[in-house]
PDB file of C-alpha atoms in Angstrom:
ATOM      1  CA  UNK A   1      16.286 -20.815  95.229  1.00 80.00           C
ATOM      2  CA  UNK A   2      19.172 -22.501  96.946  1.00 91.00           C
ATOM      3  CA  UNK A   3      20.324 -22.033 100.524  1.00 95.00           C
ATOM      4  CA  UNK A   4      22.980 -21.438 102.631  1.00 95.00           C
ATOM      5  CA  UNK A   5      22.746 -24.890 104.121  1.00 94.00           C
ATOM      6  CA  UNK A   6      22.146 -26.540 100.199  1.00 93.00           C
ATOM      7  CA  UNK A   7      25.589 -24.681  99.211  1.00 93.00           C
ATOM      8  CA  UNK A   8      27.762 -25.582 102.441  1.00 93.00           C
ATOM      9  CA  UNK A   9      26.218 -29.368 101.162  1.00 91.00           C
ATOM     10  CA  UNK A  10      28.216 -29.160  97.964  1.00 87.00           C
ATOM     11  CA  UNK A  11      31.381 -27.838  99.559  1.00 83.00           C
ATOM     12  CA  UNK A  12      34.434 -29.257 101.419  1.00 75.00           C
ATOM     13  CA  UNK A  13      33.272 -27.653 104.468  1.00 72.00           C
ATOM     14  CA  UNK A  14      36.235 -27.096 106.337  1.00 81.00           C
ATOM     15  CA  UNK A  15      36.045 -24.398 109.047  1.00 91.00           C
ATOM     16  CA  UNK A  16      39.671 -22.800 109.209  1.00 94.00           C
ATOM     17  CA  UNK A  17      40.124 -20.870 112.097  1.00 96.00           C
ATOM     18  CA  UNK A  18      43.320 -19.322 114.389  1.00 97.00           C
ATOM     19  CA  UNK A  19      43.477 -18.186 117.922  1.00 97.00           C
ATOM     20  CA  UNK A  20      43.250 -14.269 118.519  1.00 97.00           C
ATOM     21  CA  UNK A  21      47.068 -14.727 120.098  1.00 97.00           C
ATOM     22  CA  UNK A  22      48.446 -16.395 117.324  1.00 97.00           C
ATOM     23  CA  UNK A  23      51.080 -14.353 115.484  1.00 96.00           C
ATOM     24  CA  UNK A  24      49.963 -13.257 112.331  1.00 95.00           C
ATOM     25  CA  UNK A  25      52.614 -14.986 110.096  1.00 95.00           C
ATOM     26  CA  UNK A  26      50.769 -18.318 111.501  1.00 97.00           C
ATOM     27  CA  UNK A  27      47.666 -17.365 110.326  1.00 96.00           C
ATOM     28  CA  UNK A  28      49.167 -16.210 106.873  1.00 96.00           C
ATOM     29  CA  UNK A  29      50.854 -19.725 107.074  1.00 96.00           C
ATOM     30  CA  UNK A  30      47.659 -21.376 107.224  1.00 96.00           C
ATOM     31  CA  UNK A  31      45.644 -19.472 104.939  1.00 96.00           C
ATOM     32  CA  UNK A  32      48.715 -20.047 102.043  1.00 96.00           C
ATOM     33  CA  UNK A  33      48.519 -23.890 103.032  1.00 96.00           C
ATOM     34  CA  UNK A  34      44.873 -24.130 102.846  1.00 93.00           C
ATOM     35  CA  UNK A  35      44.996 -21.951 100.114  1.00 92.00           C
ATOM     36  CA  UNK A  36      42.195 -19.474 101.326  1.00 92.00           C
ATOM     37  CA  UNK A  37      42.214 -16.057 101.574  1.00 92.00           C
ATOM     38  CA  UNK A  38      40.423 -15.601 105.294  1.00 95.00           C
ATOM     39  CA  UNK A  39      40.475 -17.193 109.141  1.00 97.00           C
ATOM     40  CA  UNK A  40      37.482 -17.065 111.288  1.00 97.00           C
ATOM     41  CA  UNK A  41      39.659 -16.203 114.701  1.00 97.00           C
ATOM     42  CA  UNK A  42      37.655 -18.202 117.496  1.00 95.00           C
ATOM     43  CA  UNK A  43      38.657 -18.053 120.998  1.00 93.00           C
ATOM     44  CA  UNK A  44      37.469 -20.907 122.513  1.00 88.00           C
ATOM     45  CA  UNK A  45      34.006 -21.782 121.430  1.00 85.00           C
ATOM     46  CA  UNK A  46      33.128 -18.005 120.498  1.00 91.00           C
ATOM     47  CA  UNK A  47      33.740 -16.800 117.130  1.00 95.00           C
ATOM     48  CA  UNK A  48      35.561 -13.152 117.245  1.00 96.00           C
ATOM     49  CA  UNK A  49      36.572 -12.184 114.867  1.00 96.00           C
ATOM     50  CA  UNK A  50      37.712 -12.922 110.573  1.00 97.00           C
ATOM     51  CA  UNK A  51      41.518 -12.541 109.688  1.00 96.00           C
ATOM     52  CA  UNK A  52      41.647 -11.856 105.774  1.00 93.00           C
ATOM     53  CA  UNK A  53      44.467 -10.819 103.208  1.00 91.00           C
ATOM     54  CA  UNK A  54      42.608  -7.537 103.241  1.00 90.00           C
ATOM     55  CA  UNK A  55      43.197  -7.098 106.790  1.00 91.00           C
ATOM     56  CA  UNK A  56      47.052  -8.189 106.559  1.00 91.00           C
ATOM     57  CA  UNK A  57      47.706  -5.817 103.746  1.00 88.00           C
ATOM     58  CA  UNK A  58      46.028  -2.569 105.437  1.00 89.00           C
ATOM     59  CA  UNK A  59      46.766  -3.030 109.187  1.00 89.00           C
ATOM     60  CA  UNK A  60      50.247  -4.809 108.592  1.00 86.00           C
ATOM     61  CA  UNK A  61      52.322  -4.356 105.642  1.00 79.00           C
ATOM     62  CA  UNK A  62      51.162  -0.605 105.075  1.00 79.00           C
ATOM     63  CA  UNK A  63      51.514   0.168 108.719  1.00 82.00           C
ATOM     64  CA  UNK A  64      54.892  -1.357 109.162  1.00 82.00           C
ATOM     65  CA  UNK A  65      53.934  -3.866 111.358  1.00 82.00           C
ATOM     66  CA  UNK A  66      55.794  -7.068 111.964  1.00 83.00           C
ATOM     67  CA  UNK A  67      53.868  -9.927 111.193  1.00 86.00           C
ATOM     68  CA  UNK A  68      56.152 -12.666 113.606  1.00 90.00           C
ATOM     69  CA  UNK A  69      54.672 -10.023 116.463  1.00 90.00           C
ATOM     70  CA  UNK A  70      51.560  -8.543 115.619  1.00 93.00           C
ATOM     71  CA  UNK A  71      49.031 -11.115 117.116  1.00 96.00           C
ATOM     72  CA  UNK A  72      45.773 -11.447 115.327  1.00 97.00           C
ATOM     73  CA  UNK A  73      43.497 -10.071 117.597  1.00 96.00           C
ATOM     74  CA  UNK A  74      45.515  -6.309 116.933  1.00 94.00           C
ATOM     75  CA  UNK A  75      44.329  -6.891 113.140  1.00 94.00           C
ATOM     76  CA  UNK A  76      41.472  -9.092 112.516  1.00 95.00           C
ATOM     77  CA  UNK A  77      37.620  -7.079 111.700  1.00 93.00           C
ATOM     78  CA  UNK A  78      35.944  -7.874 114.745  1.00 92.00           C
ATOM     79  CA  UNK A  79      32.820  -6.543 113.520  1.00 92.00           C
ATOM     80  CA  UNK A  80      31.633 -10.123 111.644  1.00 94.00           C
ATOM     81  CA  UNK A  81      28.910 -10.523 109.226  1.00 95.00           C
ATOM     82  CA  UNK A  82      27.841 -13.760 109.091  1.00 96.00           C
ATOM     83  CA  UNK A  83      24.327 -15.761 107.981  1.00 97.00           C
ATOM     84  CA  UNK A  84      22.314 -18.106 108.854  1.00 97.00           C
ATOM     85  CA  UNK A  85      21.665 -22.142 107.084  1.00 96.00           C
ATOM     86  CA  UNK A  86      18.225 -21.231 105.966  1.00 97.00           C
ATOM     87  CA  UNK A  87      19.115 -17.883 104.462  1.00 97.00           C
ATOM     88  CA  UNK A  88      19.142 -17.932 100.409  1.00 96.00           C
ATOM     89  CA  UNK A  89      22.367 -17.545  98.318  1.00 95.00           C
ATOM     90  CA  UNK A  90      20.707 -14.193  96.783  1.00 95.00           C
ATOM     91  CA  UNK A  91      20.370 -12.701 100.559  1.00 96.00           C
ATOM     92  CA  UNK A  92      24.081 -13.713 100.901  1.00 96.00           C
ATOM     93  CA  UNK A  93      25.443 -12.251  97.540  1.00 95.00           C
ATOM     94  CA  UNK A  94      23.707  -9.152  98.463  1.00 96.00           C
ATOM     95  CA  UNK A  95      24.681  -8.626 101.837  1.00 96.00           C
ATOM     96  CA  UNK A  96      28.337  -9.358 100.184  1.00 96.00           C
ATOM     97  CA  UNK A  97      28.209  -6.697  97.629  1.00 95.00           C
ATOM     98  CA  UNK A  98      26.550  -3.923 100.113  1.00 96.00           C
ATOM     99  CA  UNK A  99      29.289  -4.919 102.812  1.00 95.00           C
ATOM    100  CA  UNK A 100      31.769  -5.283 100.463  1.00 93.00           C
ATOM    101  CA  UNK A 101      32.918  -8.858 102.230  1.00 93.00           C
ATOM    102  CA  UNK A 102      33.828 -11.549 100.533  1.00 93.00           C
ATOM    103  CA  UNK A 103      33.878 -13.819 103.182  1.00 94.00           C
ATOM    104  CA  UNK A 104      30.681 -14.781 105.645  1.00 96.00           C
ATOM    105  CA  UNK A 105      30.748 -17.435 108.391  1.00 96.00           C
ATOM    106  CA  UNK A 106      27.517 -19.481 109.055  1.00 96.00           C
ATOM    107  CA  UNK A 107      26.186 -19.664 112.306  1.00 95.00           C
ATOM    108  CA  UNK A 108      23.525 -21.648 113.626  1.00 94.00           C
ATOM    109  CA  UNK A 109      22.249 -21.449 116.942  1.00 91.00           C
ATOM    110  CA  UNK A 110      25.707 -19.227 117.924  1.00 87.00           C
ATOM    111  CA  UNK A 111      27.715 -21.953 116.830  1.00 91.00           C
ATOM    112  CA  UNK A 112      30.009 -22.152 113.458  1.00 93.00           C
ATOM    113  CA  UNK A 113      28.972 -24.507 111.102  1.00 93.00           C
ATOM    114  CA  UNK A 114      30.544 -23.355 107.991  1.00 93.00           C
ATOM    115  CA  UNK A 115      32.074 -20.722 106.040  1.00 94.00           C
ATOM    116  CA  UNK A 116      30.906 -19.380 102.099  1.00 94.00           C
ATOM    117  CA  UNK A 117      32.971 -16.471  99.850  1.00 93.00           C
ATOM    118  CA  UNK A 118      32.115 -14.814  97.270  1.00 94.00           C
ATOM    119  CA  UNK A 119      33.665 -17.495  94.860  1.00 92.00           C
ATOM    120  CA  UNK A 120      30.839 -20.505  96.336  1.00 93.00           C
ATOM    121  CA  UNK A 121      27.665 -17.722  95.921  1.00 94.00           C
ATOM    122  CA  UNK A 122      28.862 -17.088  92.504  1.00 93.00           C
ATOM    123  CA  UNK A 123      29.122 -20.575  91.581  1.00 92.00           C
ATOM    124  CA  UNK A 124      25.968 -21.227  93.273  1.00 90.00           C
ATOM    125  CA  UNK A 125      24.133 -18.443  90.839  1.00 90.00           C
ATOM    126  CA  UNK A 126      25.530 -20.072  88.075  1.00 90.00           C
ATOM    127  CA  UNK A 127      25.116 -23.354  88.499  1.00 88.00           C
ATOM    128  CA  UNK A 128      21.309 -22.473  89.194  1.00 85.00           C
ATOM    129  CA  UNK A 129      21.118 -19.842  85.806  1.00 85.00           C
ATOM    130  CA  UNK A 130      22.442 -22.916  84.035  1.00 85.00           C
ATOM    131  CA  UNK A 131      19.686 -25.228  85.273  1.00 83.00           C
ATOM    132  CA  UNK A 132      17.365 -22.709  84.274  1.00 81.00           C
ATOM    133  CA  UNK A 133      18.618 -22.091  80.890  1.00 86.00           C
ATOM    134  CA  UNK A 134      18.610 -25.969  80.425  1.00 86.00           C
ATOM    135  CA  UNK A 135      14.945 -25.785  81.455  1.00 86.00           C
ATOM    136  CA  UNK A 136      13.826 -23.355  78.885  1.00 86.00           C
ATOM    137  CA  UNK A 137      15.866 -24.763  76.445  1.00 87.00           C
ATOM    138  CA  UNK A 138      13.845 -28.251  76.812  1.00 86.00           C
ATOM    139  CA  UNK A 139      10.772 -26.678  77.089  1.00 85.00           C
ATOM    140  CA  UNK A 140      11.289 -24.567  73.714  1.00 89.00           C
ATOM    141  CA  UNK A 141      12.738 -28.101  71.886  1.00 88.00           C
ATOM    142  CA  UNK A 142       9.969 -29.945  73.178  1.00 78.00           C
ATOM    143  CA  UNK A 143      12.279 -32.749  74.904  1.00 72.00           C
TER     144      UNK A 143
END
């Protein structure tokens, strides 16, 4: 069973982040440059907060916000999930789909080292039902 720490391996394991006070056309800036669809917002050294396309199109765009003004902090969830390196990729896809997150920093210690989604847990599970199915496979053939 992989973990956290075994995925974030595989990864580029950039950590993208934005200031609470930036505006929150930076942080869409970023995110469409980097081509992600969330920010951890750390102020500092503390993490508080995640910024996500979720959050722009519910607390921006649908409340007629202006995103050159709004500054993150008046947006972002500042209720974060987030896991530890020597949790498994099964704990992680489950607290995604009861949370209904698909982003989840990693912290270790109180300090980010990393960032999954959804997309790297699912990739994870299939890379490892692949293995598996490889395994079988020999064991049936005989090789």
């Amino acid at each position: 069973m992989k973990t956290v720490a075994q995925l974030l391996r595989t990864k580029r394991n950039e950590v993208l982040s934005i200031s609470p006070e930036a505006p929150v056309f930076e942080a869409l800036g970023v995110m469409a440059d980097k081509n992600v669809g969330a920010l951890l917002v750390v102020d500092g050294e503390s993490l508080v907060g995640i910024f996500s396309e979720r959050d722009y199109a519910r607390k921006v765009v649908l409340r007629g916000k202006s995103s050159k003004e709004t500054p993150v902090r008046e947006i972002m969830s500042s209720r974060v999930l987030y896991v530890r390196p020597e949790q498994s990729v099964d704990e992680c896809m489950a607290l995604m789909t009861d949370k209904r997150v698909r982003h989840l920093p990693v912290l270790d210690q109180a300090k980010v080292v990393g960032v999954i989604s959804i997309g790297d847990v699912v990739k994870a599970k299939i890379e490892e039902q692949e293995f598996v199915i490889e395994q079988l496979q020999n064991y049936i053939t005989g090789r």
